[in-house]
Amino acid sequence: NSEDVRCKCICPPYKDHSGHIYNKNVSQKDCDCLHVVEPMPVPGPDVEAYCLRCECKYEERSSVTIKVSNRILLL
């Protein structure tokens, strides 16, 4: 498959939890903290506050283009 899609969530430190980056292959409509952050590092009452701090972005990239570019750089 030449197209790769993923949702990337960058979550900063929260209370006693360190920051973390989460990646998951989900649809663009499901690209949010609740669908991507697994396992959820905080208990139920803190989930909303934790997720509001996370920045989630849907990303598409071409594996073929990346491989070709890397080969050119090696030449």
PQR file with spaces between the fields and no chain letter, atoms N, CA, C, O and H, PARSE charges and radii, in Angstrom:
ATOM       1  N    ASN     1       0.847   -1.181    0.000 -0.4000 1.5000
ATOM       2  CA   ASN     1       0.000    0.000    0.000 -0.0000 2.0000
ATOM       3  C    ASN     1       0.892    1.243    0.000  0.5500 1.7000
ATOM       4  O    ASN     1       1.713    1.420    0.900 -0.5500 1.4000
ATOM       5  N    SER     2       0.732    2.094   -0.998 -0.4000 1.5000
ATOM       6  CA   SER     2       1.603    3.260   -1.123 -0.0000 2.0000
ATOM       7  C    SER     2       1.139    4.437   -0.280  0.5500 1.7000
ATOM       8  O    SER     2       1.909    5.373   -0.065 -0.5500 1.4000
ATOM       9  H    SER     2       0.065    1.950   -1.729  0.4000 1.0000
ATOM      10  N    GLU     3      -0.082    4.416    0.197 -0.4000 1.5000
ATOM      11  CA   GLU     3      -0.577    5.510    1.031 -0.0000 2.0000
ATOM      12  C    GLU     3      -0.664    5.059    2.480  0.5500 1.7000
ATOM      13  O    GLU     3      -1.261    4.027    2.785 -0.5500 1.4000
ATOM      14  H    GLU     3      -0.708    3.656    0.022  0.4000 1.0000
ATOM      15  N    ASP     4      -0.081    5.819    3.347 -0.4000 1.5000
ATOM      16  CA   ASP     4      -0.166    5.550    4.776 -0.0000 2.0000
ATOM      17  C    ASP     4      -0.969    6.665    5.422  0.5500 1.7000
ATOM      18  O    ASP     4      -0.748    7.843    5.143 -0.5500 1.4000
ATOM      19  H    ASP     4       0.404    6.658    3.100  0.4000 1.0000
ATOM      20  N    VAL     5      -1.886    6.292    6.273 -0.4000 1.5000
ATOM      21  CA   VAL     5      -2.665    7.281    7.007 -0.0000 2.0000
ATOM      22  C    VAL     5      -2.580    6.944    8.488  0.5500 1.7000
ATOM      23  O    VAL     5      -2.510    5.778    8.877 -0.5500 1.4000
ATOM      24  H    VAL     5      -2.065    5.335    6.500  0.4000 1.0000
ATOM      25  N    ARG     6      -2.587    7.974    9.289 -0.4000 1.5000
ATOM      26  CA   ARG     6      -2.561    7.763   10.724 -0.0000 2.0000
ATOM      27  C    ARG     6      -3.048    9.024   11.415  0.5500 1.7000
ATOM      28  O    ARG     6      -3.102   10.107   10.834 -0.5500 1.4000
ATOM      29  H    ARG     6      -2.644    8.921    8.972  0.4000 1.0000
ATOM      30  N    CYS     7      -3.395    8.840   12.658 -0.4000 1.5000
ATOM      31  CA   CYS     7      -3.715    9.966   13.516 -0.0000 2.0000
ATOM      32  C    CYS     7      -2.605   10.020   14.561  0.5500 1.7000
ATOM      33  O    CYS     7      -2.275    9.014   15.189 -0.5500 1.4000
ATOM      34  H    CYS     7      -3.351    7.960   13.130  0.4000 1.0000
ATOM      35  N    LYS     8      -2.046   11.190   14.731 -0.4000 1.5000
ATOM      36  CA   LYS     8      -0.962   11.388   15.684 -0.0000 2.0000
ATOM      37  C    LYS     8      -1.431   12.367   16.749  0.5500 1.7000
ATOM      38  O    LYS     8      -1.801   13.501   16.444 -0.5500 1.4000
ATOM      39  H    LYS     8      -2.314   12.007   14.220  0.4000 1.0000
ATOM      40  N    CYS     9      -1.415   11.918   18.009 -0.4000 1.5000
ATOM      41  CA   CYS     9      -1.806   12.772   19.128 -0.0000 2.0000
ATOM      42  C    CYS     9      -0.587   13.033   20.002  0.5500 1.7000
ATOM      43  O    CYS     9       0.069   12.104   20.473 -0.5500 1.4000
ATOM      44  H    CYS     9      -1.115   10.997   18.256  0.4000 1.0000
ATOM      45  N    ILE    10      -0.299   14.299   20.205 -0.4000 1.5000
ATOM      46  CA   ILE    10       0.791   14.709   21.090 -0.0000 2.0000
ATOM      47  C    ILE    10       0.158   15.221   22.372  0.5500 1.7000
ATOM      48  O    ILE    10      -0.548   16.229   22.384 -0.5500 1.4000
ATOM      49  H    ILE    10      -0.832   15.054   19.823  0.4000 1.0000
ATOM      50  N    CYS    11       0.431   14.497   23.451 -0.4000 1.5000
ATOM      51  CA   CYS    11      -0.169   14.842   24.742 -0.0000 2.0000
ATOM      52  C    CYS    11       0.935   15.299   25.696  0.5500 1.7000
ATOM      53  O    CYS    11       1.858   14.537   25.985 -0.5500 1.4000
ATOM      54  H    CYS    11       1.004   13.678   23.441  0.4000 1.0000
ATOM      55  N    PRO    12       0.845   16.526   26.184 -0.5600 1.5000
ATOM      56  CA   PRO    12       1.861   17.051   27.107  0.2800 2.0000
ATOM      57  C    PRO    12       1.716   16.421   28.493  0.5500 1.7000
ATOM      58  O    PRO    12       0.730   15.735   28.764 -0.5500 1.4000
ATOM      59  N    PRO    13       2.690   16.649   29.365 -0.5600 1.5000
ATOM      60  CA   PRO    13       2.571   16.119   30.729  0.2800 2.0000
ATOM      61  C    PRO    13       1.287   16.606   31.404  0.5500 1.7000
ATOM      62  O    PRO    13       0.836   17.731   31.186 -0.5500 1.4000
ATOM      63  N    TYR    14       0.724   15.742   32.215 -0.4000 1.5000
ATOM      64  CA   TYR    14      -0.512   16.062   32.938 -0.0000 2.0000
ATOM      65  C    TYR    14      -0.422   15.451   34.332  0.5500 1.7000
ATOM      66  O    TYR    14      -0.261   14.240   34.478 -0.5500 1.4000
ATOM      67  H    TYR    14       1.090   14.829   32.392  0.4000 1.0000
ATOM      68  N    LYS    15      -0.525   16.286   35.339 -0.4000 1.5000
ATOM      69  CA   LYS    15      -0.391   15.860   36.731 -0.0000 2.0000
ATOM      70  C    LYS    15       0.880   15.023   36.884  0.5500 1.7000
ATOM      71  O    LYS    15       1.971   15.524   36.611 -0.5500 1.4000
ATOM      72  H    LYS    15      -0.656   17.270   35.220  0.4000 1.0000
ATOM      73  N    ASP    16       0.769   13.766   37.310 -0.4000 1.5000
ATOM      74  CA   ASP    16       1.970   12.948   37.504 -0.0000 2.0000
ATOM      75  C    ASP    16       2.278   12.050   36.312  0.5500 1.7000
ATOM      76  O    ASP    16       3.063   11.110   36.435 -0.5500 1.4000
ATOM      77  H    ASP    16      -0.117   13.359   37.532  0.4000 1.0000
ATOM      78  N    HIS    17       1.666   12.330   35.154 -0.4000 1.5000
ATOM      79  CA   HIS    17       1.894   11.540   33.935 -0.0000 2.0000
ATOM      80  C    HIS    17       2.801   12.321   32.993  0.5500 1.7000
ATOM      81  O    HIS    17       2.581   13.508   32.752 -0.5500 1.4000
ATOM      82  H    HIS    17       1.029   13.093   35.055  0.4000 1.0000
ATOM      83  N    SER    18       3.813   11.655   32.463 -0.4000 1.5000
ATOM      84  CA   SER    18       4.713   12.323   31.523 -0.0000 2.0000
ATOM      85  C    SER    18       4.014   12.488   30.177  0.5500 1.7000
ATOM      86  O    SER    18       3.002   11.841   29.906 -0.5500 1.4000
ATOM      87  H    SER    18       3.992   10.691   32.659  0.4000 1.0000
ATOM      88  N    GLY    19       4.567   13.363   29.339 -0.4000 1.5000
ATOM      89  CA   GLY    19       4.013   13.565   28.004 -0.0000 2.0000
ATOM      90  C    GLY    19       4.224   12.325   27.150  0.5500 1.7000
ATOM      91  O    GLY    19       5.108   11.513   27.424 -0.5500 1.4000
ATOM      92  H    GLY    19       5.389   13.889   29.559  0.4000 1.0000
ATOM      93  N    HIS    20       3.408   12.186   26.117 -0.4000 1.5000
ATOM      94  CA   HIS    20       3.507   10.995   25.263 -0.0000 2.0000
ATOM      95  C    HIS    20       2.948   11.312   23.882  0.5500 1.7000
ATOM      96  O    HIS    20       2.072   12.163   23.729 -0.5500 1.4000
ATOM      97  H    HIS    20       2.690   12.845   25.894  0.4000 1.0000
ATOM      98  N    ILE    21       3.473   10.611   22.879 -0.4000 1.5000
ATOM      99  CA   ILE    21       2.962   10.723   21.508 -0.0000 2.0000
ATOM     100  C    ILE    21       2.303    9.395   21.160  0.5500 1.7000
ATOM     101  O    ILE    21       2.900    8.331   21.327 -0.5500 1.4000
ATOM     102  H    ILE    21       4.185    9.920   23.003  0.4000 1.0000
ATOM     103  N    TYR    22       1.071    9.468   20.675 -0.4000 1.5000
ATOM     104  CA   TYR    22       0.306    8.280   20.298 -0.0000 2.0000
ATOM     105  C    TYR    22       0.046    8.317   18.798  0.5500 1.7000
ATOM     106  O    TYR    22      -0.278    9.369   18.247 -0.5500 1.4000
ATOM     107  H    TYR    22       0.586   10.332   20.539  0.4000 1.0000
ATOM     108  N    ASN    23       0.188    7.171   18.137 -0.4000 1.5000
ATOM     109  CA   ASN    23      -0.120    7.027   16.715 -0.0000 2.0000
ATOM     110  C    ASN    23      -1.070    5.854   16.547  0.5500 1.7000
ATOM     111  O    ASN    23      -0.910    4.811   17.181 -0.5500 1.4000
ATOM     112  H    ASN    23       0.452    6.317   18.584  0.4000 1.0000
ATOM     113  N    LYS    24      -2.059    6.040   15.686 -0.4000 1.5000
ATOM     114  CA   LYS    24      -2.980    4.938   15.424 -0.0000 2.0000
ATOM     115  C    LYS    24      -3.579    5.114   14.040  0.5500 1.7000
ATOM     116  O    LYS    24      -3.840    6.238   13.610 -0.5500 1.4000
ATOM     117  H    LYS    24      -2.189    6.888   15.171  0.4000 1.0000
ATOM     118  N    ASN    25      -3.796    4.020   13.351 -0.4000 1.5000
ATOM     119  CA   ASN    25      -4.453    4.064   12.050 -0.0000 2.0000
ATOM     120  C    ASN    25      -5.959    4.095   12.279  0.5500 1.7000
ATOM     121  O    ASN    25      -6.572    3.072   12.584 -0.5500 1.4000
ATOM     122  H    ASN    25      -3.584    3.108   13.701  0.4000 1.0000
ATOM     123  N    VAL    26      -6.542    5.265   12.131 -0.4000 1.5000
ATOM     124  CA   VAL    26      -7.987    5.448   12.266 -0.0000 2.0000
ATOM     125  C    VAL    26      -8.454    6.361   11.142  0.5500 1.7000
ATOM     126  O    VAL    26      -7.642    7.004   10.477 -0.5500 1.4000
ATOM     127  H    VAL    26      -6.044    6.096   11.884  0.4000 1.0000
ATOM     128  N    SER    27      -9.760    6.417   10.935 -0.4000 1.5000
ATOM     129  CA   SER    27     -10.302    7.318    9.916 -0.0000 2.0000
ATOM     130  C    SER    27     -10.140    8.764   10.382  0.5500 1.7000
ATOM     131  O    SER    27      -9.914    9.036   11.561 -0.5500 1.4000
ATOM     132  H    SER    27     -10.419    5.895   11.476  0.4000 1.0000
ATOM     133  N    GLN    28     -10.259    9.664    9.442 -0.4000 1.5000
ATOM     134  CA   GLN    28     -10.092   11.081    9.769 -0.0000 2.0000
ATOM     135  C    GLN    28     -11.130   11.542   10.793  0.5500 1.7000
ATOM     136  O    GLN    28     -10.826   12.368   11.654 -0.5500 1.4000
ATOM     137  H    GLN    28     -10.443    9.444    8.484  0.4000 1.0000
ATOM     138  N    LYS    29     -12.338   11.019   10.706 -0.4000 1.5000
ATOM     139  CA   LYS    29     -13.388   11.437   11.650 -0.0000 2.0000
ATOM     140  C    LYS    29     -13.132   10.923   13.063  0.5500 1.7000
ATOM     141  O    LYS    29     -13.655   11.480   14.028 -0.5500 1.4000
ATOM     142  H    LYS    29     -12.584   10.348   10.006  0.4000 1.0000
ATOM     143  N    ASP    30     -12.332    9.866   13.193 -0.4000 1.5000
ATOM     144  CA   ASP    30     -12.008    9.316   14.507 -0.0000 2.0000
ATOM     145  C    ASP    30     -10.662    9.798   15.041  0.5500 1.7000
ATOM     146  O    ASP    30     -10.145    9.257   16.019 -0.5500 1.4000
ATOM     147  H    ASP    30     -11.907    9.413   12.409  0.4000 1.0000
ATOM     148  N    CYS    31     -10.103   10.809   14.399 -0.4000 1.5000
ATOM     149  CA   CYS    31      -8.793   11.314   14.807 -0.0000 2.0000
ATOM     150  C    CYS    31      -8.963   12.270   15.983  0.5500 1.7000
ATOM     151  O    CYS    31      -8.986   13.490   15.823 -0.5500 1.4000
ATOM     152  H    CYS    31     -10.522   11.248   13.605  0.4000 1.0000
ATOM     153  N    ASP    32      -9.082   11.678   17.162 -0.4000 1.5000
ATOM     154  CA   ASP    32      -9.177   12.458   18.392 -0.0000 2.0000
ATOM     155  C    ASP    32      -8.621   11.626   19.545  0.5500 1.7000
ATOM     156  O    ASP    32      -8.385   10.425   19.413 -0.5500 1.4000
ATOM     157  H    ASP    32      -9.063   10.687   17.292  0.4000 1.0000
ATOM     158  N    CYS    33      -8.424   12.279   20.648 -0.4000 1.5000
ATOM     159  CA   CYS    33      -7.817   11.650   21.821 -0.0000 2.0000
ATOM     160  C    CYS    33      -8.559   10.390   22.254  0.5500 1.7000
ATOM     161  O    CYS    33      -7.928    9.383   22.573 -0.5500 1.4000
ATOM     162  H    CYS    33      -8.615   13.254   20.755  0.4000 1.0000
ATOM     163  N    LEU    34      -9.872   10.431   22.268 -0.4000 1.5000
ATOM     164  CA   LEU    34     -10.644    9.295   22.772 -0.0000 2.0000
ATOM     165  C    LEU    34     -10.478    8.043   21.921  0.5500 1.7000
ATOM     166  O    LEU    34     -10.586    6.928   22.433 -0.5500 1.4000
ATOM     167  H    LEU    34     -10.385   11.249   22.009  0.4000 1.0000
ATOM     168  N    HIS    35     -10.214    8.215   20.617 -0.4000 1.5000
ATOM     169  CA   HIS    35     -10.046    7.061   19.726 -0.0000 2.0000
ATOM     170  C    HIS    35      -8.590    6.622   19.576  0.5500 1.7000
ATOM     171  O    HIS    35      -8.332    5.492   19.161 -0.5500 1.4000
ATOM     172  H    HIS    35     -10.126    9.120   20.201  0.4000 1.0000
ATOM     173  N    VAL    36      -7.648    7.484   19.901 -0.4000 1.5000
ATOM     174  CA   VAL    36      -6.239    7.198   19.618 -0.0000 2.0000
ATOM     175  C    VAL    36      -5.424    6.857   20.872  0.5500 1.7000
ATOM     176  O    VAL    36      -4.549    5.993   20.828 -0.5500 1.4000
ATOM     177  H    VAL    36      -7.858    8.401   20.238  0.4000 1.0000
ATOM     178  N    VAL    37      -5.705    7.519   21.962 -0.4000 1.5000
ATOM     179  CA   VAL    37      -4.911    7.326   23.179 -0.0000 2.0000
ATOM     180  C    VAL    37      -5.334    6.026   23.868  0.5500 1.7000
ATOM     181  O    VAL    37      -6.391    5.949   24.493 -0.5500 1.4000
ATOM     182  H    VAL    37      -6.416    8.221   21.998  0.4000 1.0000
ATOM     183  N    GLU    38      -4.485    5.015   23.737 -0.4000 1.5000
ATOM     184  CA   GLU    38      -4.726    3.703   24.355 -0.0000 2.0000
ATOM     185  C    GLU    38      -3.407    3.148   24.852  0.5500 1.7000
ATOM     186  O    GLU    38      -2.432    3.146   24.101 -0.5500 1.4000
ATOM     187  H    GLU    38      -3.626    5.077   23.229  0.4000 1.0000
ATOM     188  N    PRO    39      -3.339    2.687   26.063 -0.5600 1.5000
ATOM     189  CA   PRO    39      -4.380    2.804   27.078  0.2800 2.0000
ATOM     190  C    PRO    39      -4.438    4.233   27.621  0.5500 1.7000
ATOM     191  O    PRO    39      -3.431    4.941   27.642 -0.5500 1.4000
ATOM     192  N    MET    40      -5.606    4.636   28.050 -0.4000 1.5000
ATOM     193  CA   MET    40      -5.785    5.975   28.612 -0.0000 2.0000
ATOM     194  C    MET    40      -4.999    6.031   29.929  0.5500 1.7000
ATOM     195  O    MET    40      -5.249    5.231   30.831 -0.5500 1.4000
ATOM     196  H    MET    40      -6.424    4.060   28.033  0.4000 1.0000
ATOM     197  N    PRO    41      -4.055    6.967   30.044 -0.5600 1.5000
ATOM     198  CA   PRO    41      -3.182    6.986   31.221  0.2800 2.0000
ATOM     199  C    PRO    41      -3.791    7.585   32.484  0.5500 1.7000
ATOM     200  O    PRO    41      -3.187    7.526   33.555 -0.5500 1.4000
ATOM     201  N    VAL    42      -4.977    8.158   32.362 -0.4000 1.5000
ATOM     202  CA   VAL    42      -5.589    8.820   33.523 -0.0000 2.0000
ATOM     203  C    VAL    42      -6.934    8.162   33.840  0.5500 1.7000
ATOM     204  O    VAL    42      -7.552    7.568   32.956 -0.5500 1.4000
ATOM     205  H    VAL    42      -5.468    8.206   31.492  0.4000 1.0000
ATOM     206  N    PRO    43      -7.389    8.260   35.080 -0.5600 1.5000
ATOM     207  CA   PRO    43      -8.695    7.687   35.441  0.2800 2.0000
ATOM     208  C    PRO    43      -9.845    8.486   34.841  0.5500 1.7000
ATOM     209  O    PRO    43      -9.670    9.631   34.423 -0.5500 1.4000
ATOM     210  N    GLY    44     -11.008    7.874   34.804 -0.4000 1.5000
ATOM     211  CA   GLY    44     -12.208    8.446   34.205 -0.0000 2.0000
ATOM     212  C    GLY    44     -12.461    9.916   34.434  0.5500 1.7000
ATOM     213  O    GLY    44     -12.692   10.638   33.464 -0.5500 1.4000
ATOM     214  H    GLY    44     -11.150    6.944   35.143  0.4000 1.0000
ATOM     215  N    PRO    45     -12.429   10.411   35.678 -0.5600 1.5000
ATOM     216  CA   PRO    45     -12.734   11.830   35.918  0.2800 2.0000
ATOM     217  C    PRO    45     -11.738   12.795   35.271  0.5500 1.7000
ATOM     218  O    PRO    45     -12.073   13.959   35.050 -0.5500 1.4000
ATOM     219  N    ASP    46     -10.517   12.333   34.963 -0.4000 1.5000
ATOM     220  CA   ASP    46      -9.490   13.195   34.378 -0.0000 2.0000
ATOM     221  C    ASP    46      -9.394   13.101   32.860  0.5500 1.7000
ATOM     222  O    ASP    46      -8.631   13.849   32.248 -0.5500 1.4000
ATOM     223  H    ASP    46     -10.245   11.388   35.143  0.4000 1.0000
ATOM     224  N    VAL    47     -10.153   12.196   32.240 -0.4000 1.5000
ATOM     225  CA   VAL    47     -10.028   11.962   30.794 -0.0000 2.0000
ATOM     226  C    VAL    47     -10.305   13.229   29.994  0.5500 1.7000
ATOM     227  O    VAL    47      -9.534   13.558   29.093 -0.5500 1.4000
ATOM     228  H    VAL    47     -10.772   11.589   32.738  0.4000 1.0000
ATOM     229  N    GLU    48     -11.367   13.937   30.294 -0.4000 1.5000
ATOM     230  CA   GLU    48     -11.713   15.137   29.522 -0.0000 2.0000
ATOM     231  C    GLU    48     -10.604   16.190   29.619  0.5500 1.7000
ATOM     232  O    GLU    48     -10.191   16.754   28.605 -0.5500 1.4000
ATOM     233  H    GLU    48     -11.993   13.670   31.026  0.4000 1.0000
ATOM     234  N    ALA    49     -10.129   16.451   30.824 -0.4000 1.5000
ATOM     235  CA   ALA    49      -9.063   17.445   31.009 -0.0000 2.0000
ATOM     236  C    ALA    49      -7.785   17.008   30.305  0.5500 1.7000
ATOM     237  O    ALA    49      -7.092   17.833   29.709 -0.5500 1.4000
ATOM     238  H    ALA    49     -10.464   15.993   31.647  0.4000 1.0000
ATOM     239  N    TYR    50      -7.466   15.717   30.370 -0.4000 1.5000
ATOM     240  CA   TYR    50      -6.269   15.195   29.709 -0.0000 2.0000
ATOM     241  C    TYR    50      -6.391   15.358   28.191  0.5500 1.7000
ATOM     242  O    TYR    50      -5.469   15.842   27.535 -0.5500 1.4000
ATOM     243  H    TYR    50      -8.029   15.047   30.854  0.4000 1.0000
ATOM     244  N    CYS    51      -7.523   14.955   27.648 -0.4000 1.5000
ATOM     245  CA   CYS    51      -7.716   15.003   26.190 -0.0000 2.0000
ATOM     246  C    CYS    51      -7.743   16.430   25.650  0.5500 1.7000
ATOM     247  O    CYS    51      -7.319   16.667   24.518 -0.5500 1.4000
ATOM     248  H    CYS    51      -8.273   14.561   28.181  0.4000 1.0000
ATOM     249  N    LEU    52      -8.228   17.370   26.431 -0.4000 1.5000
ATOM     250  CA   LEU    52      -8.242   18.762   25.967 -0.0000 2.0000
ATOM     251  C    LEU    52      -6.829   19.306   25.765  0.5500 1.7000
ATOM     252  O    LEU    52      -6.631   20.253   25.003 -0.5500 1.4000
ATOM     253  H    LEU    52      -8.572   17.177   27.350  0.4000 1.0000
ATOM     254  N    ARG    53      -5.860   18.718   26.436 -0.4000 1.5000
ATOM     255  CA   ARG    53      -4.466   19.165   26.313 -0.0000 2.0000
ATOM     256  C    ARG    53      -3.760   18.524   25.113  0.5500 1.7000
ATOM     257  O    ARG    53      -2.731   19.025   24.661 -0.5500 1.4000
ATOM     258  H    ARG    53      -6.021   17.949   27.055  0.4000 1.0000
ATOM     259  N    CYS    54      -4.302   17.434   24.603 -0.4000 1.5000
ATOM     260  CA   CYS    54      -3.672   16.712   23.496 -0.0000 2.0000
ATOM     261  C    CYS    54      -3.971   17.391   22.159  0.5500 1.7000
ATOM     262  O    CYS    54      -5.068   17.902   21.933 -0.5500 1.4000
ATOM     263  H    CYS    54      -5.138   17.027   24.970  0.4000 1.0000
ATOM     264  N    GLU    55      -2.978   17.382   21.292 -0.4000 1.5000
ATOM     265  CA   GLU    55      -3.148   17.910   19.936 -0.0000 2.0000
ATOM     266  C    GLU    55      -3.092   16.735   18.973  0.5500 1.7000
ATOM     267  O    GLU    55      -2.069   16.061   18.851 -0.5500 1.4000
ATOM     268  H    GLU    55      -2.087   16.967   21.476  0.4000 1.0000
ATOM     269  N    CYS    56      -4.211   16.499   18.290 -0.4000 1.5000
ATOM     270  CA   CYS    56      -4.299   15.362   17.367 -0.0000 2.0000
ATOM     271  C    CYS    56      -4.396   15.857   15.928  0.5500 1.7000
ATOM     272  O    CYS    56      -5.161   16.769   15.615 -0.5500 1.4000
ATOM     273  H    CYS    56      -5.042   17.046   18.389  0.4000 1.0000
ATOM     274  N    LYS    57      -3.596   15.228   15.054 -0.4000 1.5000
ATOM     275  CA   LYS    57      -3.590   15.598   13.637 -0.0000 2.0000
ATOM     276  C    LYS    57      -3.678   14.342   12.785  0.5500 1.7000
ATOM     277  O    LYS    57      -3.031   13.332   13.064 -0.5500 1.4000
ATOM     278  H    LYS    57      -2.975   14.487   15.308  0.4000 1.0000
ATOM     279  N    TYR    58      -4.492   14.428   11.740 -0.4000 1.5000
ATOM     280  CA   TYR    58      -4.615   13.341   10.772 -0.0000 2.0000
ATOM     281  C    TYR    58      -3.522   13.539    9.734  0.5500 1.7000
ATOM     282  O    TYR    58      -3.358   14.638    9.204 -0.5500 1.4000
ATOM     283  H    TYR    58      -5.017   15.248   11.514  0.4000 1.0000
ATOM     284  N    GLU    59      -2.775   12.484    9.442 -0.4000 1.5000
ATOM     285  CA   GLU    59      -1.657   12.584    8.508 -0.0000 2.0000
ATOM     286  C    GLU    59      -1.780   11.546    7.407  0.5500 1.7000
ATOM     287  O    GLU    59      -2.127   10.391    7.654 -0.5500 1.4000
ATOM     288  H    GLU    59      -2.908   11.591    9.873  0.4000 1.0000
ATOM     289  N    GLU    60      -1.490   11.977    6.189 -0.4000 1.5000
ATOM     290  CA   GLU    60      -1.401   11.074    5.046 -0.0000 2.0000
ATOM     291  C    GLU    60      -0.015   11.243    4.455  0.5500 1.7000
ATOM     292  O    GLU    60       0.491   12.360    4.339 -0.5500 1.4000
ATOM     293  H    GLU    60      -1.208   12.915    5.988  0.4000 1.0000
ATOM     294  N    ARG    61       0.595   10.127    4.081 -0.4000 1.5000
ATOM     295  CA   ARG    61       1.906   10.211    3.454 -0.0000 2.0000
ATOM     296  C    ARG    61       2.050    9.063    2.466  0.5500 1.7000
ATOM     297  O    ARG    61       1.323    8.073    2.540 -0.5500 1.4000
ATOM     298  H    ARG    61       0.184    9.220    4.175  0.4000 1.0000
ATOM     299  N    SER    62       2.967    9.198    1.566 -0.4000 1.5000
ATOM     300  CA   SER    62       3.206    8.179    0.552 -0.0000 2.0000
ATOM     301  C    SER    62       4.501    7.444    0.868  0.5500 1.7000
ATOM     302  O    SER    62       5.581    8.034    0.821 -0.5500 1.4000
ATOM     303  H    SER    62       3.558   10.002    1.506  0.4000 1.0000
ATOM     304  N    SER    63       4.396    6.159    1.191 -0.4000 1.5000
ATOM     305  CA   SER    63       5.579    5.345    1.484 -0.0000 2.0000
ATOM     306  C    SER    63       6.505    5.270    0.279  0.5500 1.7000
ATOM     307  O    SER    63       7.726    5.289    0.428 -0.5500 1.4000
ATOM     308  H    SER    63       3.519    5.680    1.229  0.4000 1.0000
ATOM     309  N    VAL    64       5.931    5.184   -0.903 -0.4000 1.5000
ATOM     310  CA   VAL    64       6.750    5.085   -2.115 -0.0000 2.0000
ATOM     311  C    VAL    64       7.593    6.343   -2.285  0.5500 1.7000
ATOM     312  O    VAL    64       8.788    6.253   -2.569 -0.5500 1.4000
ATOM     313  H    VAL    64       4.939    5.169   -1.024  0.4000 1.0000
ATOM     314  N    THR    65       6.986    7.507   -2.116 -0.4000 1.5000
ATOM     315  CA   THR    65       7.718    8.768   -2.235 -0.0000 2.0000
ATOM     316  C    THR    65       8.833    8.844   -1.204  0.5500 1.7000
ATOM     317  O    THR    65       9.939    9.280   -1.523 -0.5500 1.4000
ATOM     318  H    THR    65       6.016    7.579   -1.885  0.4000 1.0000
ATOM     319  N    ILE    66       8.565    8.434    0.007 -0.4000 1.5000
ATOM     320  CA   ILE    66       9.584    8.452    1.065 -0.0000 2.0000
ATOM     321  C    ILE    66      10.734    7.520    0.721  0.5500 1.7000
ATOM     322  O    ILE    66      11.896    7.888    0.896 -0.5500 1.4000
ATOM     323  H    ILE    66       7.666    8.080    0.267  0.4000 1.0000
ATOM     324  N    LYS    67      10.434    6.314    0.231 -0.4000 1.5000
ATOM     325  CA   LYS    67      11.486    5.351   -0.122 -0.0000 2.0000
ATOM     326  C    LYS    67      12.342    5.875   -1.271  0.5500 1.7000
ATOM     327  O    LYS    67      13.567    5.762   -1.233 -0.5500 1.4000
ATOM     328  H    LYS    67       9.490    6.015    0.089  0.4000 1.0000
ATOM     329  N    VAL    68      11.706    6.446   -2.288 -0.4000 1.5000
ATOM     330  CA   VAL    68      12.446    6.983   -3.432 -0.0000 2.0000
ATOM     331  C    VAL    68      13.320    8.151   -2.983  0.5500 1.7000
ATOM     332  O    VAL    68      14.481    8.241   -3.380 -0.5500 1.4000
ATOM     333  H    VAL    68      10.711    6.538   -2.318  0.4000 1.0000
ATOM     334  N    SER    69      12.781    9.030   -2.173 -0.4000 1.5000
ATOM     335  CA   SER    69      13.556   10.177   -1.683 -0.0000 2.0000
ATOM     336  C    SER    69      14.762    9.716   -0.877  0.5500 1.7000
ATOM     337  O    SER    69      15.852   10.270   -1.019 -0.5500 1.4000
ATOM     338  H    SER    69      11.837    8.956   -1.850  0.4000 1.0000
ATOM     339  N    ASN    70      14.576    8.715   -0.041 -0.4000 1.5000
ATOM     340  CA   ASN    70      15.687    8.191    0.754 -0.0000 2.0000
ATOM     341  C    ASN    70      16.771    7.577   -0.122  0.5500 1.7000
ATOM     342  O    ASN    70      17.959    7.733    0.157 -0.5500 1.4000
ATOM     343  H    ASN    70      13.690    8.265    0.074  0.4000 1.0000
ATOM     344  N    ARG    71      16.369    6.886   -1.168 -0.4000 1.5000
ATOM     345  CA   ARG    71      17.349    6.280   -2.092 -0.0000 2.0000
ATOM     346  C    ARG    71      18.140    7.355   -2.816  0.5500 1.7000
ATOM     347  O    ARG    71      19.351    7.223   -2.996 -0.5500 1.4000
ATOM     348  H    ARG    71      15.404    6.759   -1.395  0.4000 1.0000
ATOM     349  N    ILE    72      17.463    8.420   -3.234 -0.4000 1.5000
ATOM     350  CA   ILE    72      18.142    9.511   -3.925 -0.0000 2.0000
ATOM     351  C    ILE    72      19.163   10.163   -2.998  0.5500 1.7000
ATOM     352  O    ILE    72      20.269   10.494   -3.425 -0.5500 1.4000
ATOM     353  H    ILE    72      16.479    8.528   -3.088  0.4000 1.0000
ATOM     354  N    LEU    73      18.797   10.346   -1.737 -0.4000 1.5000
ATOM     355  CA   LEU    73      19.703   10.958   -0.785 -0.0000 2.0000
ATOM     356  C    LEU    73      20.945   10.097   -0.533  0.5500 1.7000
ATOM     357  O    LEU    73      22.018   10.619   -0.232 -0.5500 1.4000
ATOM     358  H    LEU    73      17.898   10.077   -1.391  0.4000 1.0000
ATOM     359  N    LEU    74      20.792    8.788   -0.657 -0.4000 1.5000
ATOM     360  CA   LEU    74      21.905    7.874   -0.431 -0.0000 2.0000
ATOM     361  C    LEU    74      22.876    7.833   -1.612  0.5500 1.7000
ATOM     362  O    LEU    74      24.023    7.413   -1.461 -0.5500 1.4000
ATOM     363  H    LEU    74      19.920    8.364   -0.902  0.4000 1.0000
ATOM     364  N    LEU    75      22.416    8.269   -2.782 -0.4000 1.5000
ATOM     365  CA   LEU    75      23.273    8.207   -3.994 -0.0000 2.0000
ATOM     366  C    LEU    75      24.357    9.244   -4.001  0.5500 1.7000
ATOM     367  O    LEU    75      25.143    9.310   -4.946 -0.5500 1.4000
ATOM     368  H    LEU    75      21.484    8.610   -2.904  0.4000 1.0000
